[in-house]
Coordinates of C-alpha atoms in Angstrom, one line a residue:
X230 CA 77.8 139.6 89.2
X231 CA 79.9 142.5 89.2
X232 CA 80.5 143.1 85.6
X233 CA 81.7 141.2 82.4
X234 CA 84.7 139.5 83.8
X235 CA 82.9 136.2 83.9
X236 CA 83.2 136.7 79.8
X237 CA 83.7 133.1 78.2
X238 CA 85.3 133.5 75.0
X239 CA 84.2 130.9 72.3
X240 CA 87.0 132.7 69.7
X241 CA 90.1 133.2 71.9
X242 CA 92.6 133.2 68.8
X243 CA 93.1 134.1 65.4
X244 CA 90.2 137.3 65.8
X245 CA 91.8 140.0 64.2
X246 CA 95.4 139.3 65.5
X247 CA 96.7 138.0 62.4
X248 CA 99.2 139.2 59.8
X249 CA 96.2 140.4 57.9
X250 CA 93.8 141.9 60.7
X251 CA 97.0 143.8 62.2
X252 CA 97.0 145.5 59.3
X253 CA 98.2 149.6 59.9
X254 CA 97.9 152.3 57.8
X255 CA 100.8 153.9 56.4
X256 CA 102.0 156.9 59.2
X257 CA 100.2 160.1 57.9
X258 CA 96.8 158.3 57.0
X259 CA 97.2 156.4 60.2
X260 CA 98.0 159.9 62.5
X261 CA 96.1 162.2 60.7
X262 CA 93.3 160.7 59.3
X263 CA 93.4 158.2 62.3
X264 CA 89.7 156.4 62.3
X265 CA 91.1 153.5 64.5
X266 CA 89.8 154.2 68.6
X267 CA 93.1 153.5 70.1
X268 CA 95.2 155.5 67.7
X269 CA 92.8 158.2 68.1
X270 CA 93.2 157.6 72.1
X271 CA 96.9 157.6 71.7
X272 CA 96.5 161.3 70.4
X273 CA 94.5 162.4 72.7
X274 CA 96.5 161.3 75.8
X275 CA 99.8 162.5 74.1
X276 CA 98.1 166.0 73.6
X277 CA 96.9 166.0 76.8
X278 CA 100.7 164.8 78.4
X279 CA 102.0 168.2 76.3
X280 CA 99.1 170.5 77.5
X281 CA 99.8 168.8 81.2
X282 CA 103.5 170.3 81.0
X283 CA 102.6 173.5 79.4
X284 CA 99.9 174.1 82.4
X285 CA 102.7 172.9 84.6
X286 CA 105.1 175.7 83.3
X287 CA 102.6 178.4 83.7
X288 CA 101.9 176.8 87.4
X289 CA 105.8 176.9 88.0
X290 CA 105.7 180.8 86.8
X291 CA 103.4 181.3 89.3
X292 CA 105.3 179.7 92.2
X293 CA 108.4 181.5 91.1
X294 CA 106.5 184.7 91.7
X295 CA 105.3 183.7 94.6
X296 CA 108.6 182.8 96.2
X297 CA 108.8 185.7 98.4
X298 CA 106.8 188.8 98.9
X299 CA 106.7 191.8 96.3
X300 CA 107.1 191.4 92.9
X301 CA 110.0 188.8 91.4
X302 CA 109.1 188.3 87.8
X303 CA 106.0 189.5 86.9
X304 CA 103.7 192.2 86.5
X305 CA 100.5 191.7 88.3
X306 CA 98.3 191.8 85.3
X307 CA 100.5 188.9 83.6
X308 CA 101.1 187.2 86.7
X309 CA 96.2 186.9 86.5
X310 CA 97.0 186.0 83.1
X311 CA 99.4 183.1 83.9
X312 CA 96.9 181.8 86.8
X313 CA 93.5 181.9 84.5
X314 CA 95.2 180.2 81.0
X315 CA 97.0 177.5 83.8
X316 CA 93.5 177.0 85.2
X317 CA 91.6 176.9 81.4
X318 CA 94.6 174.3 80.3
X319 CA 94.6 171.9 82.7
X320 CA 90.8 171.9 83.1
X321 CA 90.1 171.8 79.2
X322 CA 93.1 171.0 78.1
X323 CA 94.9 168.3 80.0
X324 CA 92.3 166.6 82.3
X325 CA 89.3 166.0 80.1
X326 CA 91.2 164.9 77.3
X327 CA 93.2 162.6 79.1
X328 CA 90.0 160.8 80.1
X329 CA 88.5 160.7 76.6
X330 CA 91.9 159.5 75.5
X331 CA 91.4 156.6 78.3
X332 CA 88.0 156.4 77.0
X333 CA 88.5 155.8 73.1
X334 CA 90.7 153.3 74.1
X335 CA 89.2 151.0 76.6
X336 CA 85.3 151.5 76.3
X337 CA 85.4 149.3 72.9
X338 CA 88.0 146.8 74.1
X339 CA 86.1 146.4 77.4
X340 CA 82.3 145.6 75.5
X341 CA 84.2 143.9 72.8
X342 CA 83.2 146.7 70.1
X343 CA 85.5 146.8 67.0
X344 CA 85.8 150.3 67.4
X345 CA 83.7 153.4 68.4
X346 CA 80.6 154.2 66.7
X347 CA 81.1 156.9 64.8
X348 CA 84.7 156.3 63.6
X349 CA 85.3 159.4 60.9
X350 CA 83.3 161.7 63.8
X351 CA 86.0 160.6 66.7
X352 CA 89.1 162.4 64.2
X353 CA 86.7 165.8 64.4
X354 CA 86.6 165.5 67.8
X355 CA 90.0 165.0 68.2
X356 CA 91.5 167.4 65.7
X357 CA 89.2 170.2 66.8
X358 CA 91.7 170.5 70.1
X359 CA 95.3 171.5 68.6
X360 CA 93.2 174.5 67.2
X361 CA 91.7 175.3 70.5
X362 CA 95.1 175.2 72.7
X363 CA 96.7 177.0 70.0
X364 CA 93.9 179.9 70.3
X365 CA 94.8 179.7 73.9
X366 CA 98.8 179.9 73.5
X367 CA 99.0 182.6 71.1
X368 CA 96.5 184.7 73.1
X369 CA 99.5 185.9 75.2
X370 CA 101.0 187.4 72.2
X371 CA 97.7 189.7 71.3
X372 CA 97.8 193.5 72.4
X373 CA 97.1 193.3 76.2
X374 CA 98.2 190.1 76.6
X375 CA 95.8 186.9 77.4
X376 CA 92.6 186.6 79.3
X377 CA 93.3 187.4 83.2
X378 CA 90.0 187.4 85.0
X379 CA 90.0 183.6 86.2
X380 CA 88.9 180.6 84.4
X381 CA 85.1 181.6 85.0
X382 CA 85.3 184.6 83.1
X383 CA 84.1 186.9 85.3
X384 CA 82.1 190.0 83.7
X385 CA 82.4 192.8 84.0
X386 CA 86.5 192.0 84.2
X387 CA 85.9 189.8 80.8
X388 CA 84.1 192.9 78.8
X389 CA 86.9 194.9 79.1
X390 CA 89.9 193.0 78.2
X391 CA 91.6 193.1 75.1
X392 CA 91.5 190.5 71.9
X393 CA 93.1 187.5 73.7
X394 CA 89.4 187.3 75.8
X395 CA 88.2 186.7 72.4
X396 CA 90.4 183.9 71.6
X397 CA 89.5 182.3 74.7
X398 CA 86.0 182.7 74.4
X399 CA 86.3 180.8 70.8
X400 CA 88.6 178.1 72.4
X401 CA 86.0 177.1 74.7
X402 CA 83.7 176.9 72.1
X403 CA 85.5 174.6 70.3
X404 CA 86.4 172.6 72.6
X405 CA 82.5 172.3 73.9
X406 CA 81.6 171.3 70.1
X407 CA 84.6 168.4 70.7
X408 CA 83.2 167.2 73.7
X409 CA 79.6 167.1 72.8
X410 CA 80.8 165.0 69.7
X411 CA 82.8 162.9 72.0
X412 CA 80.1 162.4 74.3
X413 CA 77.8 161.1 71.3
X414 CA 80.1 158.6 70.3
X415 CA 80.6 157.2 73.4
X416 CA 77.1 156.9 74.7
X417 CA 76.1 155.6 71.2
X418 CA 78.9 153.0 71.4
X419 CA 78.3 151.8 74.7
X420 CA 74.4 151.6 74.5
X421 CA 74.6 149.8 70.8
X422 CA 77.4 147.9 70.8
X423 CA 78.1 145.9 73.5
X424 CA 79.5 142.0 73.0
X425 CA 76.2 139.6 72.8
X426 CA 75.3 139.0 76.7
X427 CA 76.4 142.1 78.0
X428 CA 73.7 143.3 80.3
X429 CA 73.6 147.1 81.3
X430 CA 74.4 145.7 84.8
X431 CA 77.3 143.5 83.4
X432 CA 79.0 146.8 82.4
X433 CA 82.7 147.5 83.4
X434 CA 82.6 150.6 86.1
X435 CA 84.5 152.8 83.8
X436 CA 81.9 152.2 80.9
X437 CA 79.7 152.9 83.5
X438 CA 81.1 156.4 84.9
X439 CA 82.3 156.8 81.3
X440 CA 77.9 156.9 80.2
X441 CA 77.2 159.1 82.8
X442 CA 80.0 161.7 82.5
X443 CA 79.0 161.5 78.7
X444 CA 75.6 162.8 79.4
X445 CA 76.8 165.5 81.5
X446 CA 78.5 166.7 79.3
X447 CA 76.1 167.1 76.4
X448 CA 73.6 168.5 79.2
X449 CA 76.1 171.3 80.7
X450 CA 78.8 172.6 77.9
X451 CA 75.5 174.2 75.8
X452 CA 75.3 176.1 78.6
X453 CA 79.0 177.3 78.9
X454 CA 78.8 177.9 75.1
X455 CA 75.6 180.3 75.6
X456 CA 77.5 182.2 78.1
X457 CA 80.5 182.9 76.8
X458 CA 78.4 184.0 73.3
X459 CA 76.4 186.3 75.1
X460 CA 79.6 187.6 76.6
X461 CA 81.1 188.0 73.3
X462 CA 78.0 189.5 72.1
X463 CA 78.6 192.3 74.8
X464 CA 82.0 193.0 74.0
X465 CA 81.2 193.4 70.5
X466 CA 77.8 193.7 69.4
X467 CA 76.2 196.2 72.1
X468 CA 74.0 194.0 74.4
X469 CA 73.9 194.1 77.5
X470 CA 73.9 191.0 78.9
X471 CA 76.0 191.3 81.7
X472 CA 76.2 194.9 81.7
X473 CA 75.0 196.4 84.6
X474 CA 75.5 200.2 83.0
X475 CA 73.3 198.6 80.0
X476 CA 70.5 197.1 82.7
X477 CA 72.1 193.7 82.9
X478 CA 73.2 191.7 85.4
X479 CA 76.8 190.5 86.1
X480 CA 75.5 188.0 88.8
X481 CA 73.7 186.1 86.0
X482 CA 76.8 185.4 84.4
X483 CA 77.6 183.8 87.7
X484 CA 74.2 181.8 88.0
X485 CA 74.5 180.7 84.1
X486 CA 78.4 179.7 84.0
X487 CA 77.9 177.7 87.6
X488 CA 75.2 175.8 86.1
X489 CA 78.0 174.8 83.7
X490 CA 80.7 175.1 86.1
X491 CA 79.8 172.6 88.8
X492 CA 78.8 169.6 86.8
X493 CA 82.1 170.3 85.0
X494 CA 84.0 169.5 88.4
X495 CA 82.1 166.0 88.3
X496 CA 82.8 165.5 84.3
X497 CA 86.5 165.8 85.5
X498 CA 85.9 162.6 88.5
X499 CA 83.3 160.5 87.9
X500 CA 85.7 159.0 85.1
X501 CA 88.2 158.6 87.5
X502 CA 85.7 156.6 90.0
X503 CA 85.6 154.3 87.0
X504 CA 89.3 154.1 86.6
X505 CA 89.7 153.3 90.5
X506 CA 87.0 151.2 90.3
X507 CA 88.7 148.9 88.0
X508 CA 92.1 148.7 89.8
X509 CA 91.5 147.7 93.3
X510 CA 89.3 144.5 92.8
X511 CA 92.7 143.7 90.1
X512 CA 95.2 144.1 93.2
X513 CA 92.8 143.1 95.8
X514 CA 92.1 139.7 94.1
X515 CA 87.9 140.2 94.7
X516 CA 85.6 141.4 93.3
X517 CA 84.2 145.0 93.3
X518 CA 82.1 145.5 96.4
X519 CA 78.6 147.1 96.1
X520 CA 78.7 146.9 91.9
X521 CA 75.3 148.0 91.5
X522 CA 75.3 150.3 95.0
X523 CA 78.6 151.9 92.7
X524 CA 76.5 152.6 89.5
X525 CA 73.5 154.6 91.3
X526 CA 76.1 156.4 93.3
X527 CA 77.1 157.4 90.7
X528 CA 73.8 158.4 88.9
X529 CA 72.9 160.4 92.0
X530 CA 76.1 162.6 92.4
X531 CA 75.7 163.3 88.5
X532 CA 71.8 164.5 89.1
X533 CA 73.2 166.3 92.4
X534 CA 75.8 168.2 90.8
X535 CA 72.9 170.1 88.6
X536 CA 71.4 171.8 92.4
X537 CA 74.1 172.5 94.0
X538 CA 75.7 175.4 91.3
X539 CA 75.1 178.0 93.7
X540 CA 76.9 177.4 96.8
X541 CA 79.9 179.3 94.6
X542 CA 78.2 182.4 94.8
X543 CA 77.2 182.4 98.4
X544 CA 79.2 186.4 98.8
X545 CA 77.1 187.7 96.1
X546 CA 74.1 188.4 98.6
X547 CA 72.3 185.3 98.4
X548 CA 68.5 185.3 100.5
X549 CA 69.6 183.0 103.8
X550 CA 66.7 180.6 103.0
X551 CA 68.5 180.4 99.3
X552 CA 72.1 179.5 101.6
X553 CA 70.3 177.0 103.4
X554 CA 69.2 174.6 100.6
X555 CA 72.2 175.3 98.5
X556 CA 74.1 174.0 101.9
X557 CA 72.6 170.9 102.5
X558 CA 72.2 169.9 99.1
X559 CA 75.7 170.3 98.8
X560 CA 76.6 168.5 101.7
X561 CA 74.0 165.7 100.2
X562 CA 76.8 164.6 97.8
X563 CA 79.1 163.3 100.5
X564 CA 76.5 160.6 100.9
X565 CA 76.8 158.8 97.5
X566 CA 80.6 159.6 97.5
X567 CA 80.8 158.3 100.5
X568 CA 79.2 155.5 99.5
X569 CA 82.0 154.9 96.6
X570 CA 84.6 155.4 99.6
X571 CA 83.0 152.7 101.6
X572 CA 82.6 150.3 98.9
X573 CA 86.8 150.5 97.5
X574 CA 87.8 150.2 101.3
X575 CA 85.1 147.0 101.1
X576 CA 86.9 145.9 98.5
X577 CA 90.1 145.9 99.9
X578 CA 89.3 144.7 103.1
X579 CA 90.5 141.0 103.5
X580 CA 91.7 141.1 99.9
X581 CA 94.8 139.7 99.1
X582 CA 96.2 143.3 98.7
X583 CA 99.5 143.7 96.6
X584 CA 101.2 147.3 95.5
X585 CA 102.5 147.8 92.3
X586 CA 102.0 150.9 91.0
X587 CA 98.3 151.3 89.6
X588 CA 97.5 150.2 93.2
X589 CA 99.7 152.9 94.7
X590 CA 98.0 155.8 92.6
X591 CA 94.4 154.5 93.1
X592 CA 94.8 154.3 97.0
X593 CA 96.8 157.7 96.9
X594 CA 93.9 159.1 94.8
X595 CA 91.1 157.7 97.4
X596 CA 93.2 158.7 100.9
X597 CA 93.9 162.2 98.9
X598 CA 90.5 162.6 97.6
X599 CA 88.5 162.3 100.8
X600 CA 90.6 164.4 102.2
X601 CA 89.7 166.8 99.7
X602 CA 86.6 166.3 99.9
X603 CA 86.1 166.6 103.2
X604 CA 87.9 170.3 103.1
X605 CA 84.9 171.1 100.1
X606 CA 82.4 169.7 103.2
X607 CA 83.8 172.6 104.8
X608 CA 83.3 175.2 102.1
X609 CA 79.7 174.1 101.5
X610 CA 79.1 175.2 104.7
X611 CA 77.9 179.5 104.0
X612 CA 79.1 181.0 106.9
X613 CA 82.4 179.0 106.6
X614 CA 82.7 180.2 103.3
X615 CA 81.8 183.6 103.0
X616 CA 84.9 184.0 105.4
X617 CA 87.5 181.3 103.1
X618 CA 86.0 182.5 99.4
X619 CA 88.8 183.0 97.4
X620 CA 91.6 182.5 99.8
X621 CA 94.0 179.8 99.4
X622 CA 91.8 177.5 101.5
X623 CA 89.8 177.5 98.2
X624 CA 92.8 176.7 95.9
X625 CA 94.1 174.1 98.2
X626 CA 90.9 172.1 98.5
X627 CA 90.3 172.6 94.7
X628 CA 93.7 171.0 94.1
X629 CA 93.4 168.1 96.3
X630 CA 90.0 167.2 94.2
X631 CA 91.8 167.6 91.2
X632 CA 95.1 167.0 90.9
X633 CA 95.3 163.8 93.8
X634 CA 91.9 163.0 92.2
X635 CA 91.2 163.4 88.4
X636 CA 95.3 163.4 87.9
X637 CA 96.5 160.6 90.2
X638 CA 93.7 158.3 88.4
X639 CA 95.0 159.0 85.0
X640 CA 98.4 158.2 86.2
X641 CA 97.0 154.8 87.9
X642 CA 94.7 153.8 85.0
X643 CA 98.3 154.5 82.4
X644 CA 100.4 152.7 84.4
X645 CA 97.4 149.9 85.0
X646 CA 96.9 149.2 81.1
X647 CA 100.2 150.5 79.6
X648 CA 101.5 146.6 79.4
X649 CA 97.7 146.3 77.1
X650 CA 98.7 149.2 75.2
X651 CA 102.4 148.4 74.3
X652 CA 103.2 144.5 75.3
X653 CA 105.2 145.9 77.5
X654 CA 105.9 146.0 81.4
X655 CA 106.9 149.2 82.7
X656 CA 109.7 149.8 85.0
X657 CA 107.9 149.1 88.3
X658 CA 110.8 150.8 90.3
X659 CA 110.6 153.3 88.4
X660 CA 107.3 153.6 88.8
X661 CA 107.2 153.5 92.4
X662 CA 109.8 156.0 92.9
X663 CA 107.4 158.1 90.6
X664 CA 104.5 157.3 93.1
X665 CA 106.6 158.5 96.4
X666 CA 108.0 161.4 95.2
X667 CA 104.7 162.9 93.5
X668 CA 102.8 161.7 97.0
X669 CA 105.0 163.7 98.9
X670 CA 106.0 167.3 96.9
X671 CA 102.1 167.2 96.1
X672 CA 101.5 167.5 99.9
X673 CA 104.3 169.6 100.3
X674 CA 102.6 172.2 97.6
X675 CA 99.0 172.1 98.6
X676 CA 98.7 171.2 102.4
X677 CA 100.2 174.2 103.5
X678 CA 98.1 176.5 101.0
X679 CA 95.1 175.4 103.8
X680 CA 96.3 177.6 106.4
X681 CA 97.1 180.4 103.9
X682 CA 93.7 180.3 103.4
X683 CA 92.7 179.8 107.0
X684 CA 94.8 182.6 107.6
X685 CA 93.0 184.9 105.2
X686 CA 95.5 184.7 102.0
X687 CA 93.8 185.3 98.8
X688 CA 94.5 183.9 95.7
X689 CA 95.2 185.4 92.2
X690 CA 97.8 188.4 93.9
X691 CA 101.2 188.0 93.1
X692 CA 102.4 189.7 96.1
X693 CA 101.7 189.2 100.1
X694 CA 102.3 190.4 103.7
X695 CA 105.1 189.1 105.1
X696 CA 103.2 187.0 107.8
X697 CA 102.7 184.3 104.8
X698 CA 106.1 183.6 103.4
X699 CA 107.1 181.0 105.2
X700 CA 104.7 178.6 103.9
X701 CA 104.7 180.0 100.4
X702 CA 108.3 179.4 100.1
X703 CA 107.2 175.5 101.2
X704 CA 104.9 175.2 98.4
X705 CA 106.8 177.0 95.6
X706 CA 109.6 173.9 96.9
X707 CA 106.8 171.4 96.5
X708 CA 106.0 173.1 93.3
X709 CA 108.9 172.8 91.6
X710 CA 109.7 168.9 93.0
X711 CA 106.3 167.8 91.6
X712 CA 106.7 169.1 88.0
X713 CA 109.8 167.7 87.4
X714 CA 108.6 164.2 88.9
X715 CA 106.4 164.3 86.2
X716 CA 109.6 164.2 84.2
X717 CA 110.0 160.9 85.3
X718 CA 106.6 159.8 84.1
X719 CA 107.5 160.9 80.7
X720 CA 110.6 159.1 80.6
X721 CA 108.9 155.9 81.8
X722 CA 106.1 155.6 78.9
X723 CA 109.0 156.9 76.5
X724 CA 110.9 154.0 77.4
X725 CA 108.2 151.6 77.2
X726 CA 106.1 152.8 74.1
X727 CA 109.0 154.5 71.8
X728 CA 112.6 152.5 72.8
X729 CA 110.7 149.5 73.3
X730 CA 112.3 148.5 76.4
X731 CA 110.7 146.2 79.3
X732 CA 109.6 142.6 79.9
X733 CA 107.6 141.4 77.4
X734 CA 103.6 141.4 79.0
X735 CA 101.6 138.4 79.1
X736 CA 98.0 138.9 77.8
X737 CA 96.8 139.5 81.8
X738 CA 99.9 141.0 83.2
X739 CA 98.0 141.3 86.6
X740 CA 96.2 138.2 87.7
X741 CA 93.7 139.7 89.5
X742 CA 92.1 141.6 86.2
X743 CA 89.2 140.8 85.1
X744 CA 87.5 141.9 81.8
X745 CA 87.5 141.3 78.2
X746 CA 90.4 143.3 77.2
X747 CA 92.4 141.1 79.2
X748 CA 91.4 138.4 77.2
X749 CA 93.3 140.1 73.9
X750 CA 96.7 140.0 73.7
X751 CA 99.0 142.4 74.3
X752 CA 99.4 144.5 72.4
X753 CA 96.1 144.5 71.6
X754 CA 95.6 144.0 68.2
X755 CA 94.9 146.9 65.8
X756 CA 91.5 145.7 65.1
X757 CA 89.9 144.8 68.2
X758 CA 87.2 142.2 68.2
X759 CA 86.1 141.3 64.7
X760 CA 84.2 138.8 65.7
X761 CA 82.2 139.8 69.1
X762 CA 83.0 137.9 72.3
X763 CA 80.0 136.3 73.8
X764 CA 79.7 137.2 77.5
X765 CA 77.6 134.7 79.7

């Protein structure tokens, strides 16, 4: 059995839908003191949609400098501190949130939980963000400007700049402490308080990638936050951690913040394998192929991602026999990826395939995301990369993981239960056109950036020889077509959730879902399930 879509309900009316179960709080104690897990999931997505556009316009600063050769707008220092906040906001900013948004939501209506576990905890972890990205905005403004040595925070670059690196180095740690708090709640909430019958092997695929991601994260962001204190600790406090004039070491900055860092790039997909896995059985009318083949892939690229932390630091003059394992335990990944890959095509195969728009995003994501994936094949290789680190190749393979991965997924698993979410149906043209045009100007901005790369462009410069203008132009086009596409996303949910416009949705809008939160009504009521569902 795949997972709890065979759900009988022995309650399907009058659970919590009624005038006096749809009870809402009045609009401040129901915003700001939000308890309930789908208002608090509305707030994180909407946060996240803002920080997505604000990480957009730094992106689009950075393509307007890179127009042309020499220097357009911006000094090179501000032009490194546009590319490392872009990077910090998307990645902490706009991604992860978006996921825990997706999360809060649908983890409680898919086990039939009334909520989240710890209810009062899940506003902390929420309102701890605003802070952080405002810590991160107004570090432009400090005296020499915001941090500019990369997202990784690179000593000794990240010792020497000026206050802003200490703003940054406090956002993180905030937004570590709302993760780890996030990451209880969920794993609490799915182990505990799953609908009567609900086997561990009866869970939904997003629960699934959901538990897994959750224990990444408690395991890895201590680690970030340990690095970035002892960094702070020798900017202020005369260690010398990562001081090489001092006797310490720069290069175990490196080791510590990749130990973080690479797991991070898997907290940022497994959630979308879940959100993927959920919308092709819906549109292929079958089930999920390979359900329980899906859940220890997914297990085994999680435990992977801890070995494999070094294979960014293959330039800093790594022993060969060190190269070699970090190699092919990188390359091991592609196995249970591929595995994932296999089993989605499975599933489609001989389906009775239709394309609305969730569908579009979620075969866009796994076409894009292999082929992403199969460029970072390339970079695991060491002698391959010691000639492609930081060149564009990097950024373009990075991107196609990323933003046709982790992003695409969001968009697919919005547009998938937005008709849950508002009782509405989205504008399906709309939503098409949304599909097509961010396909193609996403191409148009990245594809080219691999043979920058392979043509020995590095990244973070704000100028370039001549010999690369041609395709720099393309992507700054690209660039500038996929941000305001987005646009266009915006307007869609607008239209749907604020000017309540669309067709009315029926409780399963798509008749191939399965699950228990199609079983709800749509909307779905404020409070959930009062009385568990009983899954056989």
């Amino acid at each position: 059995m795949s997972h709890a879509q065979d759900a009988a309900l022995g309650h399907d009316a009058g659970h919590g839908h009624d005038d006096h179960h749809d009870h809402k709080p009045a609009f401040f104690q129901r915003w700001f003191m939000a308890t309930n897990h789908k208002d608090i999931g509305a707030l994180y997505l909407w946060f996240s949609f803002f920080m997505l556009f604000f990480g957009g316009l730094l992106a689009l600063g950075i393509r307007a400098e890179l127009w042309q050769p020499g220097l357009q707008f911006w000094k090179p220092e501000f032009f490194n501190q546009l590319t490392t906040v872009h990077a910090l906001v998307m990645v902490f900013g706009a991604i992860m949130p978006a996921f825990v948004g997706l999360a809060n939501i649908m983890i409680p209506l898919q086990i039939g939980a009334q909520d989240m576990a710890f209810a009062r905890m899940n506003n902390w972890s929420f309102w701890l963000m605003p802070p952080a990205a405002l810590l991160l905005v107004i570090s432009f403004f400090m005296p020499g400007g915001a941090a500019a040595g990369g997202w990784t925070l690179y000593p000794p670059l990240a010792t020497q700049f000026g206050i802003g690196m200490d703003l940054t180095i406090f956002a993180v740690h905030i937004l570590g402490m709302s993760s780890i708090m996030g990451s209880i709640n969920i794993i609490v909430t799915i182990l505990n308080m799953r609908a009567p019958g609900m086997t561990m092997m009866k869970l939904p695929m997003f629960c699934w990638t959901w538990l897994i991601t959750a224990y990444l994260l408690i395991a890895v962001m201590p680690v970030l936050a340990g690095a970035v204190t002892m960094l702070l600790t020798d900017r202020h406090f005369g260690t010398s951690f990562f001081n090489a004039a001092g006797g310490g070491d720069p290069v175990l900055f490196q080791h510590v913040f990749w130990f973080f860092g690479h797991p991070e790039v898997y907290i940022m997909i497994l959630p979308a394998f879940g959100v993927v896995s959920e919308i092709i059985p819906a549109f292929s009318r079958k089930k999920l192929f390979g359900y329980g083949s899906m859940v220890y892939a997914t297990a085994s690229i999680a435990i992977l991602s801890f070995m494999v932390w070094a294979h960014h630091m293959f330039t800093v003059g790594m022993p060969v026999t060190a190269q070699l394992f970090f190699m092919f335990a990188t390359m091991l990944i592609s196995v249970p990826t591929g595995v994932k890959v296999f089993n989605w095509v499975a599933t489609m195969w001989r389906g009775s395939l239709s394309f609305e728009t969730p569908m579009l995003f979620a075969i866009g994501f796994v076409s894009q995301f292999t082929f992403g994936g199969f460029s970072g094949l390339v970079l695991a290789m060491a002698a391959v990369d010691i000639n492609l680190h930081d060149t564009y190749y990097v950024v373009a393979h990075f991107h196609y993981v990323l933003v046709s991965g982790a992003l695409f997924s969001i968009i697919a698993g919005v547009y998938y239960w937005l008709p849950k979410w508002t009782g509405r149906m989205y504008d399906e043209k709309l939503g098409k056109t949304h599909f097509w045009l961010s396909t193609i100007f996403f191409n148009i901005t990245f594809f080219p950036m691999h043979f920058l790369g392979l043509a020995g462009m590095p990244r973070r410069i704000p100028d370039y020889a001549l010999q690369f203008s041609s395709f720099n132009e393309i992507a700054s086009i690209g660039a500038f077509g996929f941000g305001l596409t987005q646009l266009l996303f915006l307007w869609i949910v607008v239209k749907v959730t604020f000017l309540k416009k669309g067709e009315p949705a029926a409780a399963k809008p798509w008749d191939g879902a399965e699950g228990l939160e199609w079983t709800l009504p749509s909307p779905a009521p404020y409070h959930s399930w009062d009385v568990p569902p009983t899954v056989k």
